[in-house]
mmCIF file of C-alpha atoms in Angstrom:
data_model
loop_
_atom_site.group_PDB
_atom_site.id
_atom_site.type_symbol
_atom_site.label_atom_id
_atom_site.label_comp_id
_atom_site.label_asym_id
_atom_site.label_seq_id
_atom_site.Cartn_x
_atom_site.Cartn_y
_atom_site.Cartn_z
ATOM 1 C CA MET V 71 116.512 21.853 -31.821
ATOM 2 C CA ARG V 72 119.047 24.088 -33.528
ATOM 3 C CA ARG V 73 121.403 25.048 -30.713
ATOM 4 C CA THR V 74 122.980 23.269 -27.774
ATOM 5 C CA LEU V 75 124.323 24.152 -24.361
ATOM 6 C CA ALA V 76 127.869 22.802 -24.440
ATOM 7 C CA ILE V 77 128.549 23.312 -20.759
ATOM 8 C CA ALA V 78 125.362 21.478 -19.835
ATOM 9 C CA ALA V 79 126.235 18.568 -22.101
ATOM 10 C CA VAL V 80 129.558 17.998 -20.374
ATOM 11 C CA VAL V 81 128.205 18.388 -16.866
ATOM 12 C CA ALA V 82 125.112 16.312 -17.623
ATOM 13 C CA ALA V 83 127.265 13.378 -18.629
ATOM 14 C CA THR V 84 129.212 13.772 -15.404
ATOM 15 C CA VAL V 85 126.047 13.797 -13.307
ATOM 16 C CA VAL V 86 124.649 10.703 -14.943
ATOM 17 C CA ALA V 87 127.886 8.921 -14.159
ATOM 18 C CA ALA V 88 127.672 10.160 -10.580
ATOM 19 C CA VAL V 89 124.071 9.156 -9.971
ATOM 20 C CA SER V 90 124.132 5.838 -11.783
ATOM 21 C CA GLY V 91 127.722 4.726 -11.437
ATOM 22 C CA SER V 92 130.490 4.785 -14.020
ATOM 23 C CA VAL V 93 129.527 4.572 -17.682
ATOM 24 C CA SER V 94 131.007 1.105 -18.076
ATOM 25 C CA PRO V 95 128.413 -1.573 -17.312
ATOM 26 C CA ALA V 96 128.394 -3.071 -13.860
ATOM 27 C CA GLN V 97 128.364 -6.575 -15.282
ATOM 28 C CA GLY V 98 131.234 -5.825 -17.668
ATOM 29 C CA LYS V 99 129.380 -6.692 -20.888
ATOM 30 C CA GLN V 100 127.397 -4.245 -22.978
ATOM 31 C CA GLN V 101 124.332 -5.293 -24.924
ATOM 32 C CA LYS V 102 125.122 -5.009 -28.660
ATOM 33 C CA THR V 103 121.845 -3.349 -29.614
ATOM 34 C CA ILE V 104 119.635 -1.303 -27.307
ATOM 35 C CA ASN V 105 116.224 -0.522 -28.756
ATOM 36 C CA ILE V 106 114.710 2.496 -27.043
ATOM 37 C CA ALA V 107 111.100 3.533 -27.630
ATOM 38 C CA VAL V 108 110.794 7.326 -27.536
ATOM 39 C CA PHE V 109 107.266 8.373 -26.574
ATOM 40 C CA LEU V 110 106.774 12.094 -27.179
ATOM 41 C CA ALA V 111 103.717 14.069 -26.140
ATOM 42 C CA SER V 112 104.049 15.757 -29.540
ATOM 43 C CA SER V 113 106.810 15.440 -32.099
ATOM 44 C CA ALA V 114 105.657 18.705 -33.732
ATOM 45 C CA ASN V 115 106.203 20.784 -30.582
ATOM 46 C CA THR V 116 109.492 22.713 -30.396
ATOM 47 C CA TYR V 117 110.169 21.622 -26.813
ATOM 48 C CA TRP V 118 109.761 17.934 -27.628
ATOM 49 C CA GLU V 119 111.761 18.397 -30.837
ATOM 50 C CA ALA V 120 114.595 19.624 -28.623
ATOM 51 C CA GLU V 121 114.166 16.639 -26.300
ATOM 52 C CA LEU V 122 114.466 14.320 -29.290
ATOM 53 C CA GLN V 123 117.688 16.048 -30.311
ATOM 54 C CA GLY V 124 119.047 15.394 -26.826
ATOM 55 C CA ALA V 125 118.101 11.711 -27.105
ATOM 56 C CA LYS V 126 119.761 11.489 -30.522
ATOM 57 C CA ALA V 127 122.945 12.989 -29.104
ATOM 58 C CA VAL V 128 123.251 9.992 -26.766
ATOM 59 C CA ALA V 129 122.445 7.557 -29.574
ATOM 60 C CA ASP V 130 125.146 9.149 -31.726
ATOM 61 C CA LYS V 131 127.718 8.406 -29.021
ATOM 62 C CA ASN V 132 126.437 4.861 -28.550
ATOM 63 C CA PRO V 133 126.229 3.197 -32.004
ATOM 64 C CA GLY V 134 124.279 0.253 -30.623
ATOM 65 C CA VAL V 135 121.411 2.484 -29.458
ATOM 66 C CA LYS V 136 118.421 2.560 -31.810
ATOM 67 C CA LEU V 137 115.578 5.043 -31.252
ATOM 68 C CA THR V 138 111.988 4.542 -32.416
ATOM 69 C CA VAL V 139 109.814 7.640 -32.047
ATOM 70 C CA PHE V 140 106.096 7.654 -31.225
ATOM 71 C CA ASP V 141 104.037 10.861 -31.559
ATOM 72 C CA ALA V 142 101.044 11.170 -29.215
ATOM 73 C CA LYS V 143 99.943 14.490 -30.753
ATOM 74 C CA PHE V 144 99.125 15.823 -27.283
ATOM 75 C CA THR V 145 96.520 13.084 -26.776
ATOM 76 C CA THR V 146 96.838 11.036 -23.599
ATOM 77 C CA ASN V 147 94.725 8.122 -24.839
ATOM 78 C CA THR V 148 96.904 7.864 -27.925
ATOM 79 C CA GLN V 149 100.021 7.744 -25.786
ATOM 80 C CA VAL V 150 98.545 5.075 -23.511
ATOM 81 C CA GLY V 151 97.808 2.968 -26.594
ATOM 82 C CA GLN V 152 101.348 3.424 -27.876
ATOM 83 C CA LEU V 153 102.810 2.240 -24.579
ATOM 84 C CA ARG V 154 100.525 -0.800 -24.559
ATOM 85 C CA ASP V 155 101.480 -1.712 -28.130
ATOM 86 C CA ALA V 156 105.180 -1.390 -27.283
ATOM 87 C CA LEU V 157 104.700 -3.585 -24.239
ATOM 88 C CA VAL V 158 103.050 -6.334 -26.278
ATOM 89 C CA SER V 159 105.696 -6.131 -29.011
ATOM 90 C CA ASN V 160 108.599 -6.945 -26.640
ATOM 91 C CA LYS V 161 110.849 -4.989 -29.024
ATOM 92 C CA TYR V 162 112.269 -2.425 -26.618
ATOM 93 C CA GLN V 163 114.730 -2.740 -23.772
ATOM 94 C CA ALA V 164 114.032 0.834 -22.637
ATOM 95 C CA TRP V 165 111.316 3.476 -22.803
ATOM 96 C CA PHE V 166 112.060 7.193 -22.868
ATOM 97 C CA ILE V 167 108.761 8.916 -22.112
ATOM 98 C CA GLY V 168 107.780 12.541 -22.574
ATOM 99 C CA PRO V 169 104.292 12.278 -21.077
ATOM 100 C CA ASN V 170 101.251 14.242 -22.080
ATOM 101 C CA ASP V 171 99.872 13.320 -18.646
ATOM 102 C CA GLY V 172 101.885 10.931 -16.484
ATOM 103 C CA GLY V 173 99.020 9.645 -14.354
ATOM 104 C CA PRO V 174 97.153 7.536 -16.934
ATOM 105 C CA LEU V 175 100.448 6.028 -18.128
ATOM 106 C CA THR V 176 101.242 4.588 -14.698
ATOM 107 C CA PRO V 177 99.641 1.104 -14.961
ATOM 108 C CA THR V 178 101.347 0.343 -18.279
ATOM 109 C CA ILE V 179 104.681 1.643 -17.017
ATOM 110 C CA LYS V 180 104.418 -0.670 -14.003
ATOM 111 C CA GLN V 181 103.756 -3.611 -16.315
ATOM 112 C CA ALA V 182 106.762 -2.700 -18.450
ATOM 113 C CA ILE V 183 109.057 -2.441 -15.443
ATOM 114 C CA ALA V 184 107.835 -5.848 -14.247
ATOM 115 C CA LYS V 185 108.914 -7.272 -17.623
ATOM 116 C CA GLY V 186 112.390 -5.744 -17.255
ATOM 117 C CA VAL V 187 111.953 -2.655 -19.428
ATOM 118 C CA LYS V 188 114.011 0.322 -18.226
ATOM 119 C CA VAL V 189 111.864 3.471 -18.011
ATOM 120 C CA GLY V 190 112.811 7.129 -17.826
ATOM 121 C CA CYS V 191 110.612 10.240 -18.021
ATOM 122 C CA THR V 192 111.254 13.936 -18.608
ATOM 123 C CA LEU V 193 109.442 17.266 -18.133
ATOM 124 C CA VAL V 194 106.121 15.760 -16.967
ATOM 125 C CA PRO V 195 106.417 13.353 -14.005
ATOM 126 C CA CYS V 196 105.314 9.769 -14.585
ATOM 127 C CA GLY V 197 102.947 8.785 -11.793
ATOM 128 C CA PRO V 198 99.715 9.917 -10.171
ATOM 129 C CA ASP V 199 101.046 13.128 -8.548
ATOM 130 C CA ILE V 200 101.907 15.808 -11.100
ATOM 131 C CA ARG V 201 103.484 17.960 -8.373
ATOM 132 C CA GLN V 202 105.964 15.279 -7.296
ATOM 133 C CA VAL V 203 109.320 15.509 -9.067
ATOM 134 C CA HIS V 204 110.881 12.542 -7.317
ATOM 135 C CA VAL V 205 110.331 9.149 -8.956
ATOM 136 C CA GLN V 206 106.898 7.785 -7.962
ATOM 137 C CA ILE V 207 106.870 4.395 -9.695
ATOM 138 C CA PRO V 208 109.016 1.676 -8.077
ATOM 139 C CA GLY V 209 111.716 0.505 -10.457
ATOM 140 C CA GLN V 210 111.559 3.572 -12.740
ATOM 141 C CA VAL V 211 115.158 4.497 -13.548
ATOM 142 C CA ILE V 212 114.976 8.283 -13.731
ATOM 143 C CA PHE V 213 112.952 11.462 -13.922
ATOM 144 C CA SER V 214 114.751 14.493 -15.332
ATOM 145 C CA GLY V 215 112.819 17.747 -15.122
ATOM 146 C CA LEU V 216 111.981 20.794 -13.086
ATOM 147 C CA GLY V 217 108.381 19.937 -12.203
ATOM 148 C CA PHE V 218 105.418 22.235 -12.657
ATOM 149 C CA TYR V 219 104.893 23.350 -9.081
ATOM 150 C CA PRO V 220 108.557 24.444 -8.717
ATOM 151 C CA ASN V 221 108.321 26.067 -12.148
ATOM 152 C CA GLY V 222 105.367 28.126 -10.946
ATOM 153 C CA GLN V 223 107.429 29.150 -7.930
ATOM 154 C CA LEU V 224 110.181 30.415 -10.241
ATOM 155 C CA LEU V 225 107.610 32.471 -12.141
ATOM 156 C CA GLY V 226 106.426 33.802 -8.792
ATOM 157 C CA ARG V 227 109.938 34.960 -7.969
ATOM 158 C CA GLY V 228 109.982 36.890 -11.228
ATOM 159 C CA VAL V 229 106.676 38.560 -10.393
ATOM 160 C CA VAL V 230 107.862 39.511 -6.911
ATOM 161 C CA GLN V 231 110.927 41.105 -8.457
ATOM 162 C CA ALA V 232 108.810 43.007 -11.002
ATOM 163 C CA CYS V 233 106.418 44.233 -8.290
ATOM 164 C CA LYS V 234 108.882 45.147 -5.561
ATOM 165 C CA ASN V 235 108.450 48.920 -5.925
ATOM 166 C CA LEU V 236 104.747 48.945 -6.813
ATOM 167 C CA ASN V 237 101.722 49.068 -4.520
ATOM 168 C CA PRO V 238 99.361 47.914 -5.804
ATOM 169 C CA CYS V 239 100.991 45.790 -8.469
ATOM 170 C CA LYS V 240 98.379 44.518 -10.918
ATOM 171 C CA VAL V 241 99.178 41.214 -12.618
ATOM 172 C CA LEU V 242 97.792 39.213 -15.543
ATOM 173 C CA TRP V 243 98.402 35.449 -15.275
ATOM 174 C CA LEU V 244 98.564 34.045 -18.814
ATOM 175 C CA PRO V 245 98.717 30.220 -18.774
ATOM 176 C CA GLY V 246 98.333 28.166 -21.932
ATOM 177 C CA LEU V 247 95.188 26.325 -20.848
ATOM 178 C CA PRO V 248 94.264 27.080 -17.211
ATOM 179 C CA THR V 249 92.364 23.823 -16.599
ATOM 180 C CA LEU V 250 95.166 21.436 -17.609
ATOM 181 C CA PRO V 251 96.504 19.546 -14.567
ATOM 182 C CA LEU V 252 100.044 20.755 -15.266
ATOM 183 C CA GLU V 253 98.837 24.379 -15.383
ATOM 184 C CA VAL V 254 96.867 23.908 -12.173
ATOM 185 C CA ALA V 255 100.047 22.672 -10.502
ATOM 186 C CA ARG V 256 102.069 25.521 -11.988
ATOM 187 C CA GLN V 257 99.521 28.086 -10.816
ATOM 188 C CA ALA V 258 99.627 26.653 -7.307
ATOM 189 C CA GLY V 259 103.395 27.142 -7.288
ATOM 190 C CA LEU V 260 103.042 30.694 -8.590
ATOM 191 C CA TYR V 261 100.486 31.628 -5.937
ATOM 192 C CA SER V 262 102.542 30.052 -3.159
ATOM 193 C CA ILE V 263 105.172 32.726 -3.812
ATOM 194 C CA ILE V 264 103.099 35.801 -4.607
ATOM 195 C CA LYS V 265 100.235 35.460 -2.106
ATOM 196 C CA PRO V 266 102.279 36.563 0.945
ATOM 197 C CA HIS V 267 103.032 39.843 -0.870
ATOM 198 C CA LYS V 268 99.987 42.000 -0.179
ATOM 199 C CA ASN V 269 100.914 44.535 -2.867
ATOM 200 C CA ILE V 270 100.483 41.932 -5.638
ATOM 201 C CA GLN V 271 96.997 41.606 -7.116
ATOM 202 C CA VAL V 272 96.224 39.073 -9.866
ATOM 203 C CA VAL V 273 93.481 40.992 -11.653
ATOM 204 C CA SER V 274 92.879 38.410 -14.394
ATOM 205 C CA THR V 275 93.684 34.893 -15.583
ATOM 206 C CA ALA V 276 93.385 34.404 -19.343
ATOM 207 C CA ALA V 277 94.198 31.450 -21.596
ATOM 208 C CA GLY V 278 97.065 32.180 -23.977
ATOM 209 C CA GLY V 279 96.812 28.918 -25.893
ATOM 210 C CA TYR V 280 100.600 28.379 -25.930
ATOM 211 C CA LEU V 281 100.763 30.621 -29.013
ATOM 212 C CA ALA V 282 101.461 34.291 -29.692
ATOM 213 C CA ALA V 283 98.205 35.070 -31.543
ATOM 214 C CA PRO V 284 95.688 34.013 -28.851
ATOM 215 C CA ALA V 285 97.943 35.568 -26.203
ATOM 216 C CA LEU V 286 97.816 38.868 -28.105
ATOM 217 C CA THR V 287 93.999 38.759 -28.100
ATOM 218 C CA ALA V 288 93.786 37.751 -24.438
ATOM 219 C CA THR V 289 96.212 40.448 -23.309
ATOM 220 C CA SER V 290 94.469 43.117 -25.414
ATOM 221 C CA ASN V 291 91.159 42.281 -23.720
ATOM 222 C CA VAL V 292 92.694 42.475 -20.259
ATOM 223 C CA LEU V 293 94.432 45.781 -21.034
ATOM 224 C CA ARG V 294 91.102 47.302 -22.011
ATOM 225 C CA ALA V 295 89.636 46.241 -18.676
ATOM 226 C CA HIS V 296 92.790 47.075 -16.692
ATOM 227 C CA PRO V 297 94.749 49.838 -18.464
ATOM 228 C CA ASP V 298 96.880 50.226 -15.332
ATOM 229 C CA LEU V 299 98.217 46.650 -15.632
ATOM 230 C CA ASN V 300 101.778 46.325 -14.302
ATOM 231 C CA VAL V 301 102.903 42.754 -15.011
ATOM 232 C CA VAL V 302 102.142 39.893 -17.398
ATOM 233 C CA VAL V 303 103.381 36.471 -16.268
ATOM 234 C CA SER V 304 102.978 33.521 -18.616
ATOM 235 C CA SER V 305 103.633 29.780 -18.671
ATOM 236 C CA GLY V 306 105.194 30.037 -22.138
ATOM 237 C CA ASP V 307 107.551 32.493 -23.785
ATOM 238 C CA GLN V 308 105.642 32.252 -27.066
ATOM 239 C CA MET V 309 102.711 33.857 -25.259
ATOM 240 C CA ILE V 310 104.922 36.663 -23.948
ATOM 241 C CA ALA V 311 105.706 37.533 -27.567
ATOM 242 C CA GLY V 312 101.964 37.967 -28.162
ATOM 243 C CA ALA V 313 101.477 39.880 -24.917
ATOM 244 C CA TYR V 314 104.199 42.353 -25.858
ATOM 245 C CA LYS V 315 102.521 43.016 -29.204
ATOM 246 C CA ALA V 316 99.282 43.751 -27.362
ATOM 247 C CA GLU V 317 101.086 46.121 -25.013
ATOM 248 C CA LYS V 318 102.681 47.904 -27.958
ATOM 249 C CA LEU V 319 99.331 48.290 -29.733
ATOM 250 C CA ALA V 320 97.822 49.714 -26.543
ATOM 251 C CA GLY V 321 100.656 52.206 -26.110
ATOM 252 C CA LYS V 322 101.866 50.322 -23.020
ATOM 253 C CA ALA V 323 105.200 49.037 -24.338
ATOM 254 C CA GLY V 324 107.823 49.466 -21.635
ATOM 255 C CA LYS V 325 105.164 50.165 -19.016
ATOM 256 C CA VAL V 326 104.300 46.501 -18.381
ATOM 257 C CA ALA V 327 106.869 44.026 -17.082
ATOM 258 C CA ASN V 328 106.741 40.622 -18.820
ATOM 259 C CA VAL V 329 107.807 37.429 -17.045
ATOM 260 C CA GLY V 330 108.060 34.396 -19.324
ATOM 261 C CA ASN V 331 108.753 30.699 -19.181
ATOM 262 C CA GLY V 332 111.340 28.617 -21.029
ATOM 263 C CA CYS V 333 114.096 31.113 -21.846
ATOM 264 C CA THR V 334 113.769 30.314 -25.533
ATOM 265 C CA ILE V 335 115.873 31.758 -28.337
ATOM 266 C CA GLU V 336 113.201 34.399 -28.917
ATOM 267 C CA ALA V 337 112.870 35.168 -25.189
ATOM 268 C CA LYS V 338 116.585 35.918 -24.981
ATOM 269 C CA GLN V 339 116.170 38.424 -27.807
ATOM 270 C CA LEU V 340 113.191 40.050 -26.069
ATOM 271 C CA ILE V 341 115.074 40.336 -22.774
ATOM 272 C CA LEU V 342 118.122 41.870 -24.443
ATOM 273 C CA ALA V 343 115.803 44.350 -26.174
ATOM 274 C CA GLY V 344 114.157 45.279 -22.859
ATOM 275 C CA GLN V 345 110.789 43.819 -23.901
ATOM 276 C CA GLU V 346 110.787 40.953 -21.381
ATOM 277 C CA MET V 347 111.972 41.244 -17.805
ATOM 278 C CA ALA V 348 112.731 37.619 -16.916
ATOM 279 C CA CYS V 349 112.226 34.008 -17.945
ATOM 280 C CA SER V 350 112.300 30.717 -16.090
ATOM 281 C CA VAL V 351 115.014 28.455 -17.504
ATOM 282 C CA TYR V 352 114.222 25.177 -19.265
ATOM 283 C CA LEU V 353 116.862 22.869 -20.778
ATOM 284 C CA PRO V 354 115.074 20.238 -22.890
ATOM 285 C CA GLN V 355 118.159 18.852 -24.619
ATOM 286 C CA THR V 356 119.926 18.452 -21.302
ATOM 287 C CA GLU V 357 116.882 16.754 -19.742
ATOM 288 C CA ALA V 358 116.820 14.178 -22.510
ATOM 289 C CA ARG V 359 120.565 13.520 -22.571
ATOM 290 C CA ILE V 360 120.576 12.809 -18.848
ATOM 291 C CA ALA V 361 117.560 10.496 -19.021
ATOM 292 C CA VAL V 362 118.600 8.528 -22.099
ATOM 293 C CA GLN V 363 122.156 8.030 -20.873
ATOM 294 C CA ALA V 364 120.764 6.696 -17.595
ATOM 295 C CA LEU V 365 118.585 4.262 -19.563
ATOM 296 C CA VAL V 366 121.559 3.043 -21.602
ATOM 297 C CA ASP V 367 123.508 2.507 -18.386
ATOM 298 C CA ALA V 368 120.561 0.634 -16.860
ATOM 299 C CA VAL V 369 120.220 -1.717 -19.834
ATOM 300 C CA ASN V 370 123.956 -2.334 -19.637
ATOM 301 C CA GLY V 371 123.702 -3.519 -16.049
ATOM 302 C CA LYS V 372 123.430 -0.550 -13.712
ATOM 303 C CA LYS V 373 121.066 -1.287 -10.854
ATOM 304 C CA LYS V 374 120.374 2.262 -9.707
ATOM 305 C CA THR V 375 116.713 3.351 -9.929
ATOM 306 C CA GLY V 376 114.680 6.238 -8.550
ATOM 307 C CA ILE V 377 117.109 8.865 -9.856
ATOM 308 C CA TYR V 378 115.916 12.472 -9.901
ATOM 309 C CA VAL V 379 117.895 15.178 -11.697
ATOM 310 C CA ASN V 380 116.978 18.856 -11.933
ATOM 311 C CA PRO V 381 118.491 19.995 -15.261
ATOM 312 C CA ASN V 382 118.731 23.571 -14.044
ATOM 313 C CA LYS V 383 121.788 22.483 -12.061
ATOM 314 C CA PHE V 384 123.588 22.789 -15.381
ATOM 315 C CA SER V 385 122.372 26.247 -16.316
ATOM 316 C CA PRO V 386 125.207 28.811 -16.305
ATOM 317 C CA ILE V 387 122.725 31.458 -15.105
ATOM 318 C CA GLY V 388 120.722 29.443 -12.587
ATOM 319 C CA SER V 389 116.954 29.084 -12.841
ATOM 320 C CA LEU V 390 115.930 32.620 -13.816
ATOM 321 C CA GLY V 391 117.140 34.591 -16.816
ATOM 322 C CA THR V 392 117.280 38.396 -16.681
ATOM 323 C CA LYS V 393 118.966 41.143 -18.673
ATOM 324 C CA ALA V 394 121.898 40.951 -16.280
ATOM 325 C CA ASN V 395 122.714 37.318 -17.079
ATOM 326 C CA ILE V 396 120.893 36.202 -20.244
ATOM 327 C CA GLY V 397 123.910 37.012 -22.419
ATOM 328 C CA LYS V 398 125.721 34.063 -20.803
ATOM 329 C CA PHE V 399 122.912 31.650 -21.680
ATOM 330 C CA THR V 400 122.467 29.596 -24.863
ATOM 331 C CA PRO V 401 118.789 28.663 -25.249
ATOM 332 C CA GLN V 402 117.963 25.107 -26.244
ATOM 333 C CA PHE V 403 114.679 25.573 -28.093
ATOM 334 C CA HIS V 404 112.466 28.031 -29.961
ATOM 335 C CA SER V 405 109.212 29.550 -28.744
#
């Protein structure tokens, strides 16, 4: 991650102190070295790179904190194996988990907690219910993240705004991979908002692959079938970049409203240029700072568990970025 949100960093530290007690340990004696295992869904992904930067920011302020990073390469079985190996090793006082899928990790997390390991998760909930943002596993210290169902609802709000003067309003839903459990949950949130609006018609759902190139192809195909398309809404801002290129090639630039997800550095540029209407805010560095600080506090004696923090509390523009407010926002990751 190349840029930070200074306001969020200050407030995040304040919130962690508020939810878990003061930063000095409850038992008055800090552990000299805290070994934290960092389990990332993918260390090559820009979002998880930003999360790692947030974790490192806490380690930099706590010289006794040592991070060991594990890369699951977006493979759940690999991540399960990494957790099991860490459990057997007895090397780590805390686990910071960025799950690929939180459900299959649950049994090993429960075993770790039973052995005294402090566990925190971000972005993807740890536990069997991917829609539940509140901590599901007894003894888990913290979950910091928006949750996919609420994220879909934010995208729905953007679509409603884009469609408010159109009847009918024809929409392309462009998720990364529609069958992934997290995308199913996100879609459910999206539809919960847009379905009551009878003017909104989702004319197609197409996989954007979380990349600009496949999103360009998918959007081009939909535009040929539906040249009167009004809105593209996507689960990733990188896919909005591809969708806009498709719109431009089809002579539809400026005629289709784009609603993206993440409010990345590139999304901010697109919004300022009038090429994207809105984006749902994500703060990966803030998520990680909150979670890792809570883990450090827990190892040092804090007893508080079951903490839930929505990082968007610390966004200076709220949960949805638009041309009216995006200038006040400093994105925390690239598309």
